[in-house]
GROMACS .gro file of C-alpha atoms in nm:
model
  325
    1MET     CA    1  11.725  17.214   7.779
    2LYS     CA    2  12.014  17.458   7.775
    3ARG     CA    3  12.250  17.171   7.701
    4VAL     CA    4  12.032  17.054   7.411
    5VAL     CA    5  12.017  17.402   7.261
    6ALA     CA    6  12.391  17.446   7.297
    7THR     CA    7  12.457  17.109   7.136
    8LEU     CA    8  12.228  17.183   6.841
    9ALA     CA    9  12.392  17.522   6.798
   10ALA     CA   10  12.729  17.350   6.789
   11LEU     CA   11  12.601  17.121   6.514
   12VAL     CA   12  12.480  17.414   6.307
   13LEU     CA   13  12.821  17.579   6.333
   14LEU     CA   14  13.033  17.270   6.290
   15THR     CA   15  12.859  17.077   6.017
   16PRO     CA   16  12.915  17.333   5.736
   17LEU     CA   17  13.280  17.356   5.835
   18ALA     CA   18  13.313  16.980   5.820
   19GLY     CA   19  13.147  16.972   5.478
   20CYS     CA   20  13.373  17.241   5.329
   21GLY     CA   21  13.713  17.120   5.449
   22SER     CA   22  13.902  16.828   5.305
   23ALA     CA   23  13.986  16.519   5.509
   24ASP     CA   24  14.346  16.640   5.533
   25GLU     CA   25  14.235  16.964   5.699
   26ARG     CA   26  14.059  16.785   5.983
   27PRO     CA   27  14.243  16.647   6.285
   28GLY     CA   28  14.359  16.298   6.198
   29SER     CA   29  14.320  16.170   6.553
   30ALA     CA   30  14.163  16.276   6.880
   31THR     CA   31  14.509  16.285   7.042
   32GLY     CA   32  14.622  16.632   7.142
   33VAL     CA   33  14.318  16.832   7.030
   34ARG     CA   34  14.059  16.791   7.306
   35ALA     CA   35  14.216  17.048   7.539
   36ALA     CA   36  14.173  17.320   7.274
   37LEU     CA   37  13.797  17.273   7.230
   38PRO     CA   38  13.508  17.269   7.478
   39LEU     CA   39  13.358  16.931   7.563
   40PRO     CA   40  12.986  16.853   7.599
   41GLU     CA   41  12.864  16.818   7.957
   42ASN     CA   42  12.918  16.497   8.157
   43VAL     CA   43  13.178  16.340   7.928
   44GLN     CA   44  13.363  16.039   8.073
   45ASP     CA   45  13.707  16.000   7.910
   46PRO     CA   46  13.782  15.719   7.953
   47ALA     CA   47  13.436  15.583   8.023
   48GLU     CA   48  13.347  15.399   8.340
   49ILE     CA   49  13.242  15.052   8.226
   50PRO     CA   50  12.982  14.890   8.454
   51SER     CA   51  13.043  14.536   8.569
   52ALA     CA   52  12.809  14.287   8.405
   53ARG     CA   53  12.542  14.157   8.641
   54PRO     CA   54  12.488  13.781   8.652
   55ALA     CA   55  12.195  13.693   8.428
   56PRO     CA   56  12.049  13.356   8.329
   57ASP     CA   57  12.052  13.258   7.966
   58CYS     CA   58  11.736  13.368   7.790
   59ASP     CA   59  11.594  13.467   7.456
   60PRO     CA   60  11.602  13.846   7.502
   61ARG     CA   61  11.341  13.889   7.227
   62ALA     CA   62  11.085  13.668   7.404
   63SER     CA   63  10.810  13.871   7.573
   64LEU     CA   64  10.462  13.807   7.718
   65ARG     CA   65  10.180  13.707   7.487
   66PRO     CA   66   9.879  13.943   7.455
   67THR     CA   67   9.566  13.824   7.634
   68GLY     CA   68   9.291  13.816   7.375
   69ALA     CA   69   9.175  14.122   7.184
   70LEU     CA   70   9.274  14.471   7.291
   71PRO     CA   71   9.019  14.638   7.519
   72ALA     CA   72   8.835  14.936   7.376
   73PRO     CA   73   9.012  15.269   7.432
   74GLY     CA   74   8.914  15.420   7.766
   75ARG     CA   75   8.766  15.089   7.885
   76MET     CA   76   9.060  14.912   8.045
   77PRO     CA   77   9.013  14.612   8.279
   78ALA     CA   78   8.934  14.719   8.636
   79GLY     CA   79   9.239  14.720   8.860
   80SER     CA   80   9.484  14.698   8.569
   81THR     CA   81   9.791  14.912   8.511
   82MET     CA   82   9.617  15.042   8.199
   83ALA     CA   83   9.311  15.150   8.401
   84ARG     CA   84   9.538  15.341   8.639
   85ILE     CA   85   9.700  15.522   8.346
   86VAL     CA   86   9.363  15.607   8.193
   87ALA     CA   87   9.240  15.740   8.527
   88ARG     CA   88   9.546  15.966   8.542
   89GLY     CA   89   9.457  16.105   8.201
   90ARG     CA   90   9.790  16.063   8.024
   91LEU     CA   91  10.054  15.805   7.936
   92ILE     CA   92  10.407  15.897   8.051
   93VAL     CA   93  10.680  15.780   7.813
   94GLY     CA   94  11.057  15.822   7.839
   95ILE     CA   95  11.202  15.922   7.502
   96ASP     CA   96  11.506  16.073   7.333
   97GLN     CA   97  11.471  16.429   7.205
   98ASN     CA   98  11.810  16.434   7.032
   99ALA     CA   99  11.790  16.133   6.799
  100TYR     CA  100  11.723  16.248   6.442
  101LEU     CA  101  11.453  16.036   6.272
  102PHE     CA  102  11.366  15.860   6.601
  103GLY     CA  103  11.285  16.125   6.860
  104TYR     CA  104  11.374  16.491   6.806
  105ARG     CA  105  11.221  16.837   6.800
  106ASP     CA  106  11.093  16.959   6.465
  107PRO     CA  107  11.278  17.291   6.415
  108ASN     CA  108  10.971  17.444   6.247
  109THR     CA  109  10.711  17.353   6.509
  110GLY     CA  110  10.907  17.263   6.822
  111ASP     CA  111  10.705  16.939   6.844
  112LEU     CA  112  10.864  16.605   6.924
  113VAL     CA  113  10.855  16.384   6.615
  114GLY     CA  114  11.012  16.065   6.482
  115PHE     CA  115  10.967  15.690   6.449
  116GLU     CA  116  10.973  15.618   6.822
  117ILE     CA  117  10.749  15.915   6.898
  118ASP     CA  118  10.490  15.760   6.666
  119ILE     CA  119  10.528  15.422   6.840
  120ALA     CA  120  10.461  15.594   7.174
  121ARG     CA  121  10.161  15.782   7.035
  122ALA     CA  122  10.015  15.454   6.907
  123MET     CA  123  10.025  15.324   7.265
  124ALA     CA  124   9.843  15.636   7.391
  125LYS     CA  125   9.580  15.605   7.119
  126ALA     CA  126   9.513  15.243   7.213
  127LEU     CA  127   9.467  15.346   7.577
  128PHE     CA  128   9.264  15.663   7.532
  129GLY     CA  129   9.148  15.677   7.171
  130ASP     CA  130   9.354  15.997   7.153
  131ALA     CA  131   9.726  15.992   7.062
  132ARG     CA  132   9.769  16.336   7.220
  133LYS     CA  133   9.708  16.211   7.574
  134ILE     CA  134  10.075  16.153   7.633
  135GLN     CA  135  10.348  16.316   7.840
  136PHE     CA  136  10.697  16.282   7.695
  137LEU     CA  137  10.982  16.260   7.944
  138ALA     CA  138  11.317  16.345   7.781
  139ILE     CA  139  11.579  16.113   7.935
  140THR     CA  140  11.937  16.005   7.877
  141THR     CA  141  12.040  15.650   7.790
  142ALA     CA  142  12.147  15.594   8.151
  143ASP     CA  143  11.804  15.710   8.280
  144ARG     CA  144  11.603  15.443   8.099
  145ILE     CA  145  11.595  15.174   8.366
  146PRO     CA  146  11.579  15.408   8.670
  147VAL     CA  147  11.270  15.596   8.542
  148LEU     CA  148  11.085  15.266   8.501
  149GLN     CA  149  11.192  15.131   8.839
  150SER     CA  150  11.093  15.453   9.015
  151GLY     CA  151  10.757  15.479   8.837
  152LYS     CA  152  10.839  15.815   8.679
  153ALA     CA  153  10.756  15.667   8.337
  154ASP     CA  154  10.505  15.402   8.232
  155MET     CA  155  10.709  15.309   7.927
  156VAL     CA  156  11.044  15.386   7.767
  157VAL     CA  157  11.061  15.402   7.388
  158ARG     CA  158  11.425  15.496   7.331
  159THR     CA  159  11.611  15.237   7.117
  160MET     CA  160  11.649  15.026   7.430
  161THR     CA  161  11.827  14.700   7.356
  162MET     CA  162  11.664  14.391   7.501
  163THR     CA  163  11.921  14.184   7.695
  164CYS     CA  164  11.899  13.903   7.948
  165GLU     CA  165  12.070  14.127   8.205
  166ARG     CA  166  11.814  14.404   8.156
  167TRP     CA  167  11.526  14.157   8.172
  168GLN     CA  168  11.627  14.107   8.538
  169GLN     CA  169  11.561  14.477   8.604
  170VAL     CA  170  11.272  14.568   8.370
  171SER     CA  171  11.042  14.401   8.121
  172PHE     CA  172  11.015  14.453   7.746
  173SER     CA  173  10.757  14.439   7.473
  174THR     CA  174  10.828  14.232   7.168
  175GLU     CA  175  11.090  14.372   6.931
  176TYR     CA  176  10.983  14.675   6.729
  177LEU     CA  177  11.314  14.750   6.554
  178THR     CA  178  11.612  14.536   6.452
  179SER     CA  179  11.960  14.688   6.452
  180HIS     CA  180  12.330  14.612   6.494
  181GLN     CA  181  12.624  14.805   6.636
  182ARG     CA  182  12.864  14.961   6.382
  183LEU     CA  183  13.092  15.267   6.349
  184LEU     CA  184  13.051  15.628   6.234
  185VAL     CA  185  13.374  15.795   6.117
  186ARG     CA  186  13.488  16.098   5.921
  187LYS     CA  187  13.516  16.031   5.549
  188GLY     CA  188  13.879  15.990   5.451
  189SER     CA  189  13.981  15.884   5.804
  190GLY     CA  190  14.096  15.543   5.685
  191ILE     CA  191  13.899  15.376   5.965
  192ARG     CA  192  13.691  15.081   5.847
  193GLU     CA  193  13.671  14.844   6.147
  194PHE     CA  194  13.734  14.830   6.522
  195THR     CA  195  14.072  14.677   6.439
  196ASP     CA  196  14.176  15.021   6.311
  197LEU     CA  197  14.096  15.185   6.645
  198GLY     CA  198  14.349  15.039   6.886
  199GLY     CA  199  14.438  15.305   7.144
  200ARG     CA  200  14.203  15.556   6.978
  201LYS     CA  201  13.888  15.714   7.119
  202VAL     CA  202  13.543  15.578   7.038
  203CYS     CA  203  13.228  15.744   7.171
  204ALA     CA  204  12.895  15.601   7.288
  205THR     CA  205  12.636  15.693   7.549
  206ARG     CA  206  12.660  15.614   7.920
  207GLY     CA  207  12.449  15.318   8.025
  208SER     CA  208  12.434  15.172   7.673
  209THR     CA  209  12.524  14.824   7.556
  210SER     CA  210  12.740  15.001   7.295
  211ILE     CA  211  12.990  15.138   7.549
  212VAL     CA  212  13.043  14.787   7.685
  213THR     CA  213  13.095  14.647   7.334
  214ILE     CA  214  13.360  14.913   7.266
  215ALA     CA  215  13.547  14.821   7.586
  216GLU     CA  216  13.539  14.451   7.493
  217GLN     CA  217  13.707  14.495   7.154
  218PRO     CA  218  14.039  14.305   7.124
  219ALA     CA  219  14.203  14.609   6.959
  220LYS     CA  220  14.155  14.797   7.289
  221PRO     CA  221  14.003  15.128   7.174
  222ILE     CA  222  13.945  15.391   7.445
  223PRO     CA  223  13.571  15.415   7.525
  224VAL     CA  224  13.442  15.770   7.578
  225ALA     CA  225  13.092  15.816   7.723
  226THR     CA  226  12.845  16.104   7.682
  227ASP     CA  227  12.484  16.174   7.774
  228SER     CA  228  12.363  16.160   7.413
  229THR     CA  229  12.470  16.024   7.076
  230LEU     CA  230  12.438  16.377   6.937
  231ASP     CA  231  12.716  16.482   7.176
  232CYS     CA  232  12.929  16.203   7.029
  233LEU     CA  233  12.873  16.349   6.681
  234VAL     CA  234  12.987  16.692   6.799
  235MET     CA  235  13.301  16.538   6.948
  236LEU     CA  236  13.369  16.352   6.623
  237GLN     CA  237  13.329  16.675   6.425
  238GLN     CA  238  13.569  16.852   6.662
  239GLY     CA  239  13.827  16.575   6.640
  240GLN     CA  240  13.789  16.487   7.009
  241VAL     CA  241  13.708  16.124   6.927
  242ASP     CA  242  13.800  15.909   6.628
  243ALA     CA  243  13.468  15.727   6.589
  244VAL     CA  244  13.116  15.694   6.724
  245SER     CA  245  12.978  15.346   6.782
  246THR     CA  246  12.617  15.262   6.847
  247ILE     CA  247  12.333  15.089   6.661
  248ASP     CA  248  12.338  15.135   6.285
  249VAL     CA  249  11.993  15.294   6.268
  250LEU     CA  250  12.101  15.579   6.496
  251LEU     CA  251  12.432  15.615   6.311
  252ALA     CA  252  12.239  15.654   5.985
  253GLY     CA  253  12.053  15.946   6.142
  254LEU     CA  254  12.382  16.109   6.242
  255ALA     CA  255  12.528  16.059   5.893
  256ALA     CA  256  12.217  16.217   5.744
  257GLN     CA  257  12.286  16.528   5.955
  258ASP     CA  258  12.654  16.544   5.860
  259PRO     CA  259  12.738  16.415   5.509
  260SER     CA  260  13.110  16.442   5.588
  261THR     CA  261  13.068  16.126   5.798
  262GLU     CA  262  12.994  15.766   5.699
  263VAL     CA  263  12.881  15.441   5.860
  264VAL     CA  264  13.139  15.163   5.831
  265GLY     CA  265  13.232  14.826   5.977
  266ARG     CA  266  13.084  14.485   6.020
  267PHE     CA  267  12.806  14.415   6.270
  268SER     CA  268  12.967  14.395   6.614
  269SER     CA  269  12.654  14.305   6.811
  270ASP     CA  270  12.284  14.222   6.778
  271GLU     CA  271  12.063  14.499   6.920
  272PRO     CA  272  11.685  14.431   6.922
  273SER     CA  273  11.485  14.728   7.051
  274GLY     CA  274  11.179  14.680   7.270
  275VAL     CA  275  10.949  14.908   7.470
  276GLY     CA  276  11.076  14.913   7.829
  277ILE     CA  277  10.812  14.857   8.101
  278ALA     CA  278  10.840  14.809   8.477
  279LYS     CA  279  10.876  14.453   8.610
  280ASN     CA  280  10.562  14.489   8.823
  281SER     CA  281  10.336  14.561   8.522
  282PRO     CA  282  10.307  14.239   8.318
  283ASP     CA  283   9.956  14.337   8.213
  284LEU     CA  284  10.095  14.652   8.050
  285VAL     CA  285  10.358  14.440   7.870
  286ARG     CA  286  10.081  14.220   7.726
  287PHE     CA  287   9.880  14.529   7.630
  288ALA     CA  288  10.180  14.689   7.454
  289ASN     CA  289  10.238  14.366   7.265
  290GLY     CA  290   9.876  14.368   7.153
  291VAL     CA  291   9.926  14.720   7.018
  292LEU     CA  292  10.244  14.616   6.833
  293ASP     CA  293  10.069  14.308   6.692
  294LYS     CA  294   9.793  14.534   6.559
  295MET     CA  295  10.050  14.773   6.407
  296ARG     CA  296  10.222  14.484   6.228
  297ALA     CA  297   9.893  14.350   6.096
  298ASP     CA  298   9.726  14.674   5.981
  299GLY     CA  299  10.037  14.819   5.815
  300SER     CA  300  10.082  15.112   6.052
  301TRP     CA  301  10.431  14.993   6.156
  302THR     CA  302  10.533  15.000   5.789
  303SER     CA  303  10.367  15.340   5.741
  304ILE     CA  304  10.564  15.505   6.021
  305TYR     CA  305  10.884  15.336   5.904
  306ASN     CA  306  10.828  15.482   5.557
  307ARG     CA  307  10.750  15.820   5.710
  308TRP     CA  308  11.075  15.845   5.907
  309LEU     CA  309  11.330  15.580   5.823
  310THR     CA  310  11.362  15.580   5.443
  311PRO     CA  311  11.726  15.701   5.478
  312LEU     CA  312  11.791  15.345   5.605
  313GLY     CA  313  11.649  15.194   5.286
  314PRO     CA  314  11.317  15.034   5.194
  315ALA     CA  315  11.100  14.924   5.485
  316PRO     CA  316  11.168  14.563   5.587
  317ALA     CA  317  10.901  14.336   5.725
  318PRO     CA  318  10.825  14.427   6.088
  319PRO     CA  319  11.021  14.217   6.339
  320ALA     CA  320  10.823  13.902   6.411
  321PRO     CA  321  10.701  13.876   6.769
  322VAL     CA  322  10.855  13.610   6.995
  323TYR     CA  323  10.668  13.498   7.307
  324ARG     CA  324  10.784  13.306   7.614
  325ASP     CA  325  10.439  13.185   7.718
   0.00000   0.00000   0.00000
């Protein structure tokens, strides 16, 4: 929590400065400035890029079909993962508390709010009939798979990209948000594409698909990894990196916090987000997909999109579910 508070304080101090200065007054490149300014915790510069694990070809969007109608809240099938969660009295969900619009703390109330928080609460309401019966577990990008494998979380709702490699480690719901990887840069930087970033520093979170995509670029940018995308924004503001690269929906949230930045570049990857669930809980995957099907049909997906994500533009149609069975 201390790191989060310190990071938010840095944003408060740095954003007005970035808005008042001209592009010429900011550092033109990350080279030579990082030693003069403090870094966020746990920065990897350059980032350690994990080796890709062998994975069979698959449709990463294809999940498990719901089994009939959703059970009534509080009346889950005997012996099911859902019944175990109901008996515990709360759903445990891994989330981001630093992603503006998606999962962050309301500065007025201190409550966790955002698009993904509402997705998680919809799951709790379907289980219990009460969206408040939920325990949020604030995790980093790199924590997402471990907390599911260890059983510390029942679900992860944290812009987790569905990939064939990850399907070997965890399971996913159907897609609840479509996005693509792009770039966030300082206005006036002259950077428009990855081709402009050869030998320059580009930030993304540890354990993300984004950091791998950066390392694979032919221009050979230098990938820099942090615990959170918000840390990447601070480093961009301080001139310690030249760009931030992650999914466009998260970049739009960063740009909304700092109008001296802009989202640029062509799509560099396809990034469907699904709810992460442990491999040994296929019944919970089917249940989550039933909840998402209901949200698509009754308009609640569109309602929460309009509540949080209007900075991205008008609400699109919800992503259509794809099933493998």
